[in-house]
């Protein structure tokens, strides 16, 4: 997709007012105008209740349609409102990517007893003590939905592990014992074997489970017309199953569905191993690049900017890289909190939106706002209360202006070949040379984490005498390229500068 942009349309602390689908429908034409090609929507099915962000999955078939877990709508709205939002996005040429959580189930209806082996949480291949009978909430009856869409009911046999024994109150990881059961092999090797993440771990190697998940995938694509999936927690799911699921969904629809998967690791070899094991069927979030941004923001001018792309998927396997700055997990207070400090965000968005490599993501929290738990001294902030009674503070995002400008640069100038000028620890540059299809395109991006600086860059004799200007408004003087097409491009301290041809 040429210069596409993916928009993550949620953050962790959105109000539980069931209004997100309505807001998204109203926002569709604006998103199209700024160049968004696809929207990643949160897990849209029933979890623990109205407050659930969506990852504590109860019923994958309940998109806000049935009275279950104390509510018909989800945190984001009803099924009909979701369908309306999808229609609005499609009418505006925007794809809809569903966040898809297959690794675990939570909020079971009733306890069941079964045999299980306690294991060492730091090395799940190591048993601790004797197997014993335990009790856990592994019985999923879906009484509010009944057999509509699927008669399948979940029981302990369909799971591989739990982390709680309801008989003794013991909290520990238990591997469920039964014929053909055991941890999946095609998972991350952290903690010996990282099949188990949370809740009731779904046993994708149980043929009944595999059939049911494939059935759900076909149903959800047929019912909603989603254009792809954002696969949650794939490092905890047997790789062959992820590959099979994604391939069969493309086969079922006959469409080139778009896939991006969350493999939360900054180890490029782990990401490469997953891409190989799944035959390249899915793109991956560029987690190493996110952590480079995080480190750079933390370290200020001590960070060596020449290494900003080191170890990233954008560098090692650009065709599979989905680049992002922050998300619902890395945001302040999130499950994987590693929030990129505000001062560095414009630089990070400048890089992902203007470089050639990667499919960039804009995070709702960076574009609109992110809510955080109230702190002292925020008297002027807009305060709302979530249903749990915690005070949340909602600020307007300080980053929307710069993201809008960068999106405009992306649409108008970010074309053609690329040269990286990563030659100084505090000031680096990226040049897009433009292409014939977009007359007047091309740009020079400078990123500085220390003092203001300049960089001598030559764009070629064909640019001799051109006047260039700084697009974000940080520098008002224009500059003129000399007879060789060279100039000293400036950037302010701890900022970015985006130079483009002034006549375009
Ligand atoms: Ca698992």
JSON list of C-alpha atoms in Angstrom, two decimals, residues 307-477:
[
{"chain": "A", "resi": 307, "resn": "UNK", "atom": "CA", "xyz": [22.22, 3.84, 16.27]},
{"chain": "A", "resi": 308, "resn": "UNK", "atom": "CA", "xyz": [18.56, 4.87, 16.14]},
{"chain": "A", "resi": 309, "resn": "UNK", "atom": "CA", "xyz": [17.67, 2.19, 13.57]},
{"chain": "A", "resi": 310, "resn": "UNK", "atom": "CA", "xyz": [20.00, -0.51, 14.89]},
{"chain": "A", "resi": 311, "resn": "UNK", "atom": "CA", "xyz": [18.33, -3.87, 15.45]},
{"chain": "A", "resi": 312, "resn": "UNK", "atom": "CA", "xyz": [15.03, -2.63, 14.07]},
{"chain": "A", "resi": 313, "resn": "UNK", "atom": "CA", "xyz": [12.80, -4.65, 11.80]},
{"chain": "A", "resi": 314, "resn": "UNK", "atom": "CA", "xyz": [12.74, -1.61, 9.50]},
{"chain": "A", "resi": 315, "resn": "UNK", "atom": "CA", "xyz": [16.41, -2.27, 8.94]},
{"chain": "A", "resi": 316, "resn": "UNK", "atom": "CA", "xyz": [16.48, -6.07, 8.93]},
{"chain": "A", "resi": 317, "resn": "UNK", "atom": "CA", "xyz": [13.19, -6.91, 7.18]},
{"chain": "A", "resi": 318, "resn": "UNK", "atom": "CA", "xyz": [11.47, -3.72, 6.05]},
{"chain": "A", "resi": 319, "resn": "UNK", "atom": "CA", "xyz": [8.72, -5.47, 4.09]},
{"chain": "A", "resi": 320, "resn": "UNK", "atom": "CA", "xyz": [7.40, -6.98, 7.35]},
{"chain": "A", "resi": 321, "resn": "UNK", "atom": "CA", "xyz": [7.92, -3.93, 9.56]},
{"chain": "A", "resi": 322, "resn": "UNK", "atom": "CA", "xyz": [5.03, -2.02, 11.12]},
{"chain": "A", "resi": 323, "resn": "UNK", "atom": "CA", "xyz": [6.63, 0.96, 12.79]},
{"chain": "A", "resi": 324, "resn": "UNK", "atom": "CA", "xyz": [5.10, 2.66, 15.82]},
{"chain": "A", "resi": 325, "resn": "UNK", "atom": "CA", "xyz": [6.05, 5.07, 18.59]},
{"chain": "A", "resi": 326, "resn": "UNK", "atom": "CA", "xyz": [3.74, 4.00, 21.43]},
{"chain": "A", "resi": 327, "resn": "UNK", "atom": "CA", "xyz": [0.62, 1.91, 21.93]},
{"chain": "A", "resi": 328, "resn": "UNK", "atom": "CA", "xyz": [-2.00, 0.94, 24.53]},
{"chain": "A", "resi": 329, "resn": "UNK", "atom": "CA", "xyz": [0.51, -1.24, 26.38]},
{"chain": "A", "resi": 330, "resn": "UNK", "atom": "CA", "xyz": [3.49, 1.11, 26.35]},
{"chain": "A", "resi": 331, "resn": "UNK", "atom": "CA", "xyz": [1.47, 4.19, 27.33]},
{"chain": "A", "resi": 332, "resn": "UNK", "atom": "CA", "xyz": [1.93, 5.49, 30.90]},
{"chain": "A", "resi": 333, "resn": "UNK", "atom": "CA", "xyz": [0.51, 2.96, 33.33]},
{"chain": "A", "resi": 334, "resn": "UNK", "atom": "CA", "xyz": [0.10, 0.37, 30.57]},
{"chain": "A", "resi": 335, "resn": "UNK", "atom": "CA", "xyz": [0.92, -3.30, 30.89]},
{"chain": "A", "resi": 336, "resn": "UNK", "atom": "CA", "xyz": [4.28, -2.94, 29.16]},
{"chain": "A", "resi": 337, "resn": "UNK", "atom": "CA", "xyz": [4.89, 0.69, 30.13]},
{"chain": "A", "resi": 338, "resn": "UNK", "atom": "CA", "xyz": [7.80, 2.04, 28.10]},
{"chain": "A", "resi": 339, "resn": "UNK", "atom": "CA", "xyz": [6.34, 5.35, 27.05]},
{"chain": "A", "resi": 340, "resn": "UNK", "atom": "CA", "xyz": [8.45, 7.49, 24.74]},
{"chain": "A", "resi": 341, "resn": "UNK", "atom": "CA", "xyz": [8.90, 10.86, 26.46]},
{"chain": "A", "resi": 342, "resn": "UNK", "atom": "CA", "xyz": [6.93, 13.72, 24.92]},
{"chain": "A", "resi": 343, "resn": "UNK", "atom": "CA", "xyz": [10.00, 15.70, 23.83]},
{"chain": "A", "resi": 344, "resn": "UNK", "atom": "CA", "xyz": [11.15, 12.89, 21.55]},
{"chain": "A", "resi": 345, "resn": "UNK", "atom": "CA", "xyz": [7.77, 11.98, 20.04]},
{"chain": "A", "resi": 346, "resn": "UNK", "atom": "CA", "xyz": [7.94, 14.51, 17.17]},
{"chain": "A", "resi": 347, "resn": "UNK", "atom": "CA", "xyz": [11.34, 13.09, 16.20]},
{"chain": "A", "resi": 348, "resn": "UNK", "atom": "CA", "xyz": [10.07, 9.51, 16.36]},
{"chain": "A", "resi": 349, "resn": "UNK", "atom": "CA", "xyz": [6.95, 10.30, 14.30]},
{"chain": "A", "resi": 350, "resn": "UNK", "atom": "CA", "xyz": [9.12, 12.23, 11.85]},
{"chain": "A", "resi": 351, "resn": "UNK", "atom": "CA", "xyz": [11.21, 9.15, 11.27]},
{"chain": "A", "resi": 352, "resn": "UNK", "atom": "CA", "xyz": [8.41, 6.57, 10.94]},
{"chain": "A", "resi": 353, "resn": "UNK", "atom": "CA", "xyz": [6.19, 8.81, 8.79]},
{"chain": "A", "resi": 354, "resn": "UNK", "atom": "CA", "xyz": [8.89, 10.01, 6.39]},
{"chain": "A", "resi": 355, "resn": "UNK", "atom": "CA", "xyz": [11.29, 7.12, 5.98]},
{"chain": "A", "resi": 356, "resn": "UNK", "atom": "CA", "xyz": [10.75, 4.66, 3.17]},
{"chain": "A", "resi": 357, "resn": "UNK", "atom": "CA", "xyz": [10.76, 1.54, 5.35]},
{"chain": "A", "resi": 358, "resn": "UNK", "atom": "CA", "xyz": [7.82, 0.29, 7.35]},
{"chain": "A", "resi": 359, "resn": "UNK", "atom": "CA", "xyz": [4.05, 0.71, 7.56]},
{"chain": "A", "resi": 360, "resn": "UNK", "atom": "CA", "xyz": [3.68, 3.44, 10.22]},
{"chain": "A", "resi": 361, "resn": "UNK", "atom": "CA", "xyz": [1.08, 3.49, 13.00]},
{"chain": "A", "resi": 362, "resn": "UNK", "atom": "CA", "xyz": [-0.41, 6.57, 14.61]},
{"chain": "A", "resi": 363, "resn": "UNK", "atom": "CA", "xyz": [-1.48, 5.91, 18.19]},
{"chain": "A", "resi": 364, "resn": "UNK", "atom": "CA", "xyz": [-4.82, 7.35, 19.30]},
{"chain": "A", "resi": 365, "resn": "UNK", "atom": "CA", "xyz": [-3.22, 8.50, 22.56]},
{"chain": "A", "resi": 366, "resn": "UNK", "atom": "CA", "xyz": [-0.63, 10.54, 20.67]},
{"chain": "A", "resi": 367, "resn": "UNK", "atom": "CA", "xyz": [-3.07, 12.01, 18.16]},
{"chain": "A", "resi": 368, "resn": "UNK", "atom": "CA", "xyz": [-6.13, 12.68, 20.33]},
{"chain": "A", "resi": 369, "resn": "UNK", "atom": "CA", "xyz": [-5.34, 12.13, 23.97]},
{"chain": "A", "resi": 370, "resn": "UNK", "atom": "CA", "xyz": [-4.31, 9.64, 26.51]},
{"chain": "A", "resi": 371, "resn": "UNK", "atom": "CA", "xyz": [-5.96, 9.46, 29.91]},
{"chain": "A", "resi": 372, "resn": "UNK", "atom": "CA", "xyz": [-3.90, 8.89, 32.97]},
{"chain": "A", "resi": 373, "resn": "UNK", "atom": "CA", "xyz": [-4.65, 8.43, 36.62]},
{"chain": "A", "resi": 374, "resn": "UNK", "atom": "CA", "xyz": [-5.13, 11.79, 38.32]},
{"chain": "A", "resi": 375, "resn": "UNK", "atom": "CA", "xyz": [-2.16, 13.30, 40.09]},
{"chain": "A", "resi": 376, "resn": "UNK", "atom": "CA", "xyz": [-1.91, 16.23, 42.47]},
{"chain": "A", "resi": 377, "resn": "UNK", "atom": "CA", "xyz": [-1.72, 19.64, 40.94]},
{"chain": "A", "resi": 378, "resn": "UNK", "atom": "CA", "xyz": [-3.80, 18.87, 37.87]},
{"chain": "A", "resi": 379, "resn": "UNK", "atom": "CA", "xyz": [-6.63, 21.16, 38.91]},
{"chain": "A", "resi": 380, "resn": "UNK", "atom": "CA", "xyz": [-6.92, 22.73, 35.48]},
{"chain": "A", "resi": 381, "resn": "UNK", "atom": "CA", "xyz": [-7.10, 19.44, 33.62]},
{"chain": "A", "resi": 382, "resn": "UNK", "atom": "CA", "xyz": [-10.34, 18.00, 32.42]},
{"chain": "A", "resi": 383, "resn": "UNK", "atom": "CA", "xyz": [-11.16, 15.31, 34.93]},
{"chain": "A", "resi": 384, "resn": "UNK", "atom": "CA", "xyz": [-13.59, 12.49, 34.37]},
{"chain": "A", "resi": 385, "resn": "UNK", "atom": "CA", "xyz": [-14.32, 9.47, 36.48]},
{"chain": "A", "resi": 386, "resn": "UNK", "atom": "CA", "xyz": [-14.23, 5.97, 35.13]},
{"chain": "A", "resi": 387, "resn": "UNK", "atom": "CA", "xyz": [-16.80, 3.47, 36.31]},
{"chain": "A", "resi": 388, "resn": "UNK", "atom": "CA", "xyz": [-14.39, 2.01, 38.83]},
{"chain": "A", "resi": 389, "resn": "UNK", "atom": "CA", "xyz": [-14.34, 5.41, 40.54]},
{"chain": "A", "resi": 390, "resn": "UNK", "atom": "CA", "xyz": [-10.76, 6.31, 39.70]},
{"chain": "A", "resi": 391, "resn": "UNK", "atom": "CA", "xyz": [-10.21, 9.83, 38.56]},
{"chain": "A", "resi": 392, "resn": "UNK", "atom": "CA", "xyz": [-8.83, 10.02, 35.07]},
{"chain": "A", "resi": 393, "resn": "UNK", "atom": "CA", "xyz": [-7.23, 13.07, 33.57]},
{"chain": "A", "resi": 394, "resn": "UNK", "atom": "CA", "xyz": [-7.71, 13.65, 29.87]},
{"chain": "A", "resi": 395, "resn": "UNK", "atom": "CA", "xyz": [-5.36, 16.10, 28.18]},
{"chain": "A", "resi": 396, "resn": "UNK", "atom": "CA", "xyz": [-5.53, 17.24, 24.61]},
{"chain": "A", "resi": 397, "resn": "UNK", "atom": "CA", "xyz": [-2.57, 15.69, 22.86]},
{"chain": "A", "resi": 398, "resn": "UNK", "atom": "CA", "xyz": [0.31, 18.10, 22.32]},
{"chain": "A", "resi": 399, "resn": "UNK", "atom": "CA", "xyz": [1.36, 16.02, 19.31]},
{"chain": "A", "resi": 400, "resn": "UNK", "atom": "CA", "xyz": [-1.61, 16.28, 16.97]},
{"chain": "A", "resi": 401, "resn": "UNK", "atom": "CA", "xyz": [-0.34, 19.42, 15.25]},
{"chain": "A", "resi": 402, "resn": "UNK", "atom": "CA", "xyz": [3.05, 17.94, 14.38]},
{"chain": "A", "resi": 403, "resn": "UNK", "atom": "CA", "xyz": [1.52, 14.60, 13.33]},
{"chain": "A", "resi": 404, "resn": "UNK", "atom": "CA", "xyz": [-0.88, 16.42, 10.99]},
{"chain": "A", "resi": 405, "resn": "UNK", "atom": "CA", "xyz": [2.04, 18.33, 9.46]},
{"chain": "A", "resi": 406, "resn": "UNK", "atom": "CA", "xyz": [4.12, 15.18, 9.06]},
{"chain": "A", "resi": 407, "resn": "UNK", "atom": "CA", "xyz": [1.18, 13.40, 7.44]},
{"chain": "A", "resi": 408, "resn": "UNK", "atom": "CA", "xyz": [0.91, 16.24, 4.95]},
{"chain": "A", "resi": 409, "resn": "UNK", "atom": "CA", "xyz": [4.63, 15.95, 4.20]},
{"chain": "A", "resi": 410, "resn": "UNK", "atom": "CA", "xyz": [4.18, 12.20, 3.80]},
{"chain": "A", "resi": 411, "resn": "UNK", "atom": "CA", "xyz": [1.37, 12.70, 1.27]},
{"chain": "A", "resi": 412, "resn": "UNK", "atom": "CA", "xyz": [3.16, 15.41, -0.73]},
{"chain": "A", "resi": 413, "resn": "UNK", "atom": "CA", "xyz": [6.92, 14.91, -0.43]},
{"chain": "A", "resi": 414, "resn": "UNK", "atom": "CA", "xyz": [7.92, 11.51, 1.02]},
{"chain": "A", "resi": 415, "resn": "UNK", "atom": "CA", "xyz": [8.69, 9.72, -2.22]},
{"chain": "A", "resi": 416, "resn": "UNK", "atom": "CA", "xyz": [11.63, 8.24, -4.05]},
{"chain": "A", "resi": 417, "resn": "UNK", "atom": "CA", "xyz": [14.99, 6.86, -3.06]},
{"chain": "A", "resi": 418, "resn": "UNK", "atom": "CA", "xyz": [16.41, 7.43, 0.37]},
{"chain": "A", "resi": 419, "resn": "UNK", "atom": "CA", "xyz": [19.80, 8.34, 1.79]},
{"chain": "A", "resi": 420, "resn": "UNK", "atom": "CA", "xyz": [20.53, 8.06, 5.50]},
{"chain": "A", "resi": 421, "resn": "UNK", "atom": "CA", "xyz": [23.07, 10.56, 6.83]},
{"chain": "A", "resi": 422, "resn": "UNK", "atom": "CA", "xyz": [23.55, 9.01, 10.25]},
{"chain": "A", "resi": 423, "resn": "UNK", "atom": "CA", "xyz": [27.04, 10.42, 10.75]},
{"chain": "A", "resi": 424, "resn": "UNK", "atom": "CA", "xyz": [26.90, 12.39, 14.01]},
{"chain": "A", "resi": 425, "resn": "UNK", "atom": "CA", "xyz": [25.93, 11.24, 17.54]},
{"chain": "A", "resi": 426, "resn": "UNK", "atom": "CA", "xyz": [23.51, 14.13, 18.08]},
{"chain": "A", "resi": 427, "resn": "UNK", "atom": "CA", "xyz": [22.27, 15.17, 14.64]},
{"chain": "A", "resi": 428, "resn": "UNK", "atom": "CA", "xyz": [21.23, 12.74, 11.91]},
{"chain": "A", "resi": 429, "resn": "UNK", "atom": "CA", "xyz": [19.41, 13.23, 8.64]},
{"chain": "A", "resi": 430, "resn": "UNK", "atom": "CA", "xyz": [17.32, 11.31, 6.17]},
{"chain": "A", "resi": 431, "resn": "UNK", "atom": "CA", "xyz": [16.90, 12.38, 2.55]},
{"chain": "A", "resi": 432, "resn": "UNK", "atom": "CA", "xyz": [14.06, 11.35, 0.25]},
{"chain": "A", "resi": 433, "resn": "UNK", "atom": "CA", "xyz": [15.04, 12.18, -3.30]},
{"chain": "A", "resi": 434, "resn": "UNK", "atom": "CA", "xyz": [11.53, 12.46, -4.76]},
{"chain": "A", "resi": 435, "resn": "UNK", "atom": "CA", "xyz": [10.29, 10.71, -7.87]},
{"chain": "A", "resi": 436, "resn": "UNK", "atom": "CA", "xyz": [9.04, 11.64, -11.32]},
{"chain": "A", "resi": 437, "resn": "UNK", "atom": "CA", "xyz": [5.49, 10.62, -10.45]},
{"chain": "A", "resi": 438, "resn": "UNK", "atom": "CA", "xyz": [5.34, 13.39, -7.84]},
{"chain": "A", "resi": 439, "resn": "UNK", "atom": "CA", "xyz": [6.93, 16.53, -9.30]},
{"chain": "A", "resi": 440, "resn": "UNK", "atom": "CA", "xyz": [8.52, 18.70, -6.62]},
{"chain": "A", "resi": 441, "resn": "UNK", "atom": "CA", "xyz": [8.63, 15.84, -4.12]},
{"chain": "A", "resi": 442, "resn": "UNK", "atom": "CA", "xyz": [11.59, 15.01, -1.92]},
{"chain": "A", "resi": 443, "resn": "UNK", "atom": "CA", "xyz": [12.62, 16.12, 1.56]},
{"chain": "A", "resi": 444, "resn": "UNK", "atom": "CA", "xyz": [15.40, 16.41, 4.08]},
{"chain": "A", "resi": 445, "resn": "UNK", "atom": "CA", "xyz": [14.56, 15.34, 7.62]},
{"chain": "A", "resi": 446, "resn": "UNK", "atom": "CA", "xyz": [16.93, 16.32, 10.44]},
{"chain": "A", "resi": 447, "resn": "UNK", "atom": "CA", "xyz": [16.72, 14.96, 13.97]},
{"chain": "A", "resi": 448, "resn": "UNK", "atom": "CA", "xyz": [18.68, 16.53, 16.83]},
{"chain": "A", "resi": 449, "resn": "UNK", "atom": "CA", "xyz": [18.80, 15.30, 20.43]},
{"chain": "A", "resi": 450, "resn": "UNK", "atom": "CA", "xyz": [21.31, 17.91, 21.61]},
{"chain": "A", "resi": 451, "resn": "UNK", "atom": "CA", "xyz": [22.17, 21.41, 20.48]},
{"chain": "A", "resi": 452, "resn": "UNK", "atom": "CA", "xyz": [20.96, 23.10, 17.33]},
{"chain": "A", "resi": 453, "resn": "UNK", "atom": "CA", "xyz": [23.00, 21.99, 14.37]},
{"chain": "A", "resi": 454, "resn": "UNK", "atom": "CA", "xyz": [23.47, 21.97, 10.64]},
{"chain": "A", "resi": 455, "resn": "UNK", "atom": "CA", "xyz": [24.25, 19.26, 8.17]},
{"chain": "A", "resi": 456, "resn": "UNK", "atom": "CA", "xyz": [25.84, 19.77, 4.77]},
{"chain": "A", "resi": 457, "resn": "UNK", "atom": "CA", "xyz": [23.77, 17.74, 2.33]},
{"chain": "A", "resi": 458, "resn": "UNK", "atom": "CA", "xyz": [24.02, 17.54, -1.47]},
{"chain": "A", "resi": 459, "resn": "UNK", "atom": "CA", "xyz": [20.89, 16.67, -3.41]},
{"chain": "A", "resi": 460, "resn": "UNK", "atom": "CA", "xyz": [22.52, 16.69, -6.85]},
{"chain": "A", "resi": 461, "resn": "UNK", "atom": "CA", "xyz": [23.18, 19.27, -9.56]},
{"chain": "A", "resi": 462, "resn": "UNK", "atom": "CA", "xyz": [19.62, 18.99, -10.85]},
{"chain": "A", "resi": 463, "resn": "UNK", "atom": "CA", "xyz": [18.56, 20.82, -7.68]},
{"chain": "A", "resi": 464, "resn": "UNK", "atom": "CA", "xyz": [21.00, 23.74, -8.15]},
{"chain": "A", "resi": 465, "resn": "UNK", "atom": "CA", "xyz": [19.52, 27.10, -7.23]},
{"chain": "A", "resi": 466, "resn": "UNK", "atom": "CA", "xyz": [16.33, 25.71, -5.66]},
{"chain": "A", "resi": 467, "resn": "UNK", "atom": "CA", "xyz": [14.84, 27.38, -2.62]},
{"chain": "A", "resi": 468, "resn": "UNK", "atom": "CA", "xyz": [13.84, 25.12, 0.28]},
{"chain": "A", "resi": 469, "resn": "UNK", "atom": "CA", "xyz": [11.77, 25.84, 3.39]},
{"chain": "A", "resi": 470, "resn": "UNK", "atom": "CA", "xyz": [11.25, 24.20, 6.77]},
{"chain": "A", "resi": 471, "resn": "UNK", "atom": "CA", "xyz": [7.76, 22.73, 6.83]},
{"chain": "A", "resi": 472, "resn": "UNK", "atom": "CA", "xyz": [6.98, 22.41, 10.56]},
{"chain": "A", "resi": 473, "resn": "UNK", "atom": "CA", "xyz": [7.56, 26.10, 11.23]},
{"chain": "A", "resi": 474, "resn": "UNK", "atom": "CA", "xyz": [10.53, 25.76, 13.57]},
{"chain": "A", "resi": 475, "resn": "UNK", "atom": "CA", "xyz": [12.84, 27.70, 11.21]},
{"chain": "A", "resi": 476, "resn": "UNK", "atom": "CA", "xyz": [11.53, 30.64, 9.18]},
{"chain": "A", "resi": 477, "resn": "UNK", "atom": "CA", "xyz": [14.48, 31.45, 6.89]}
]
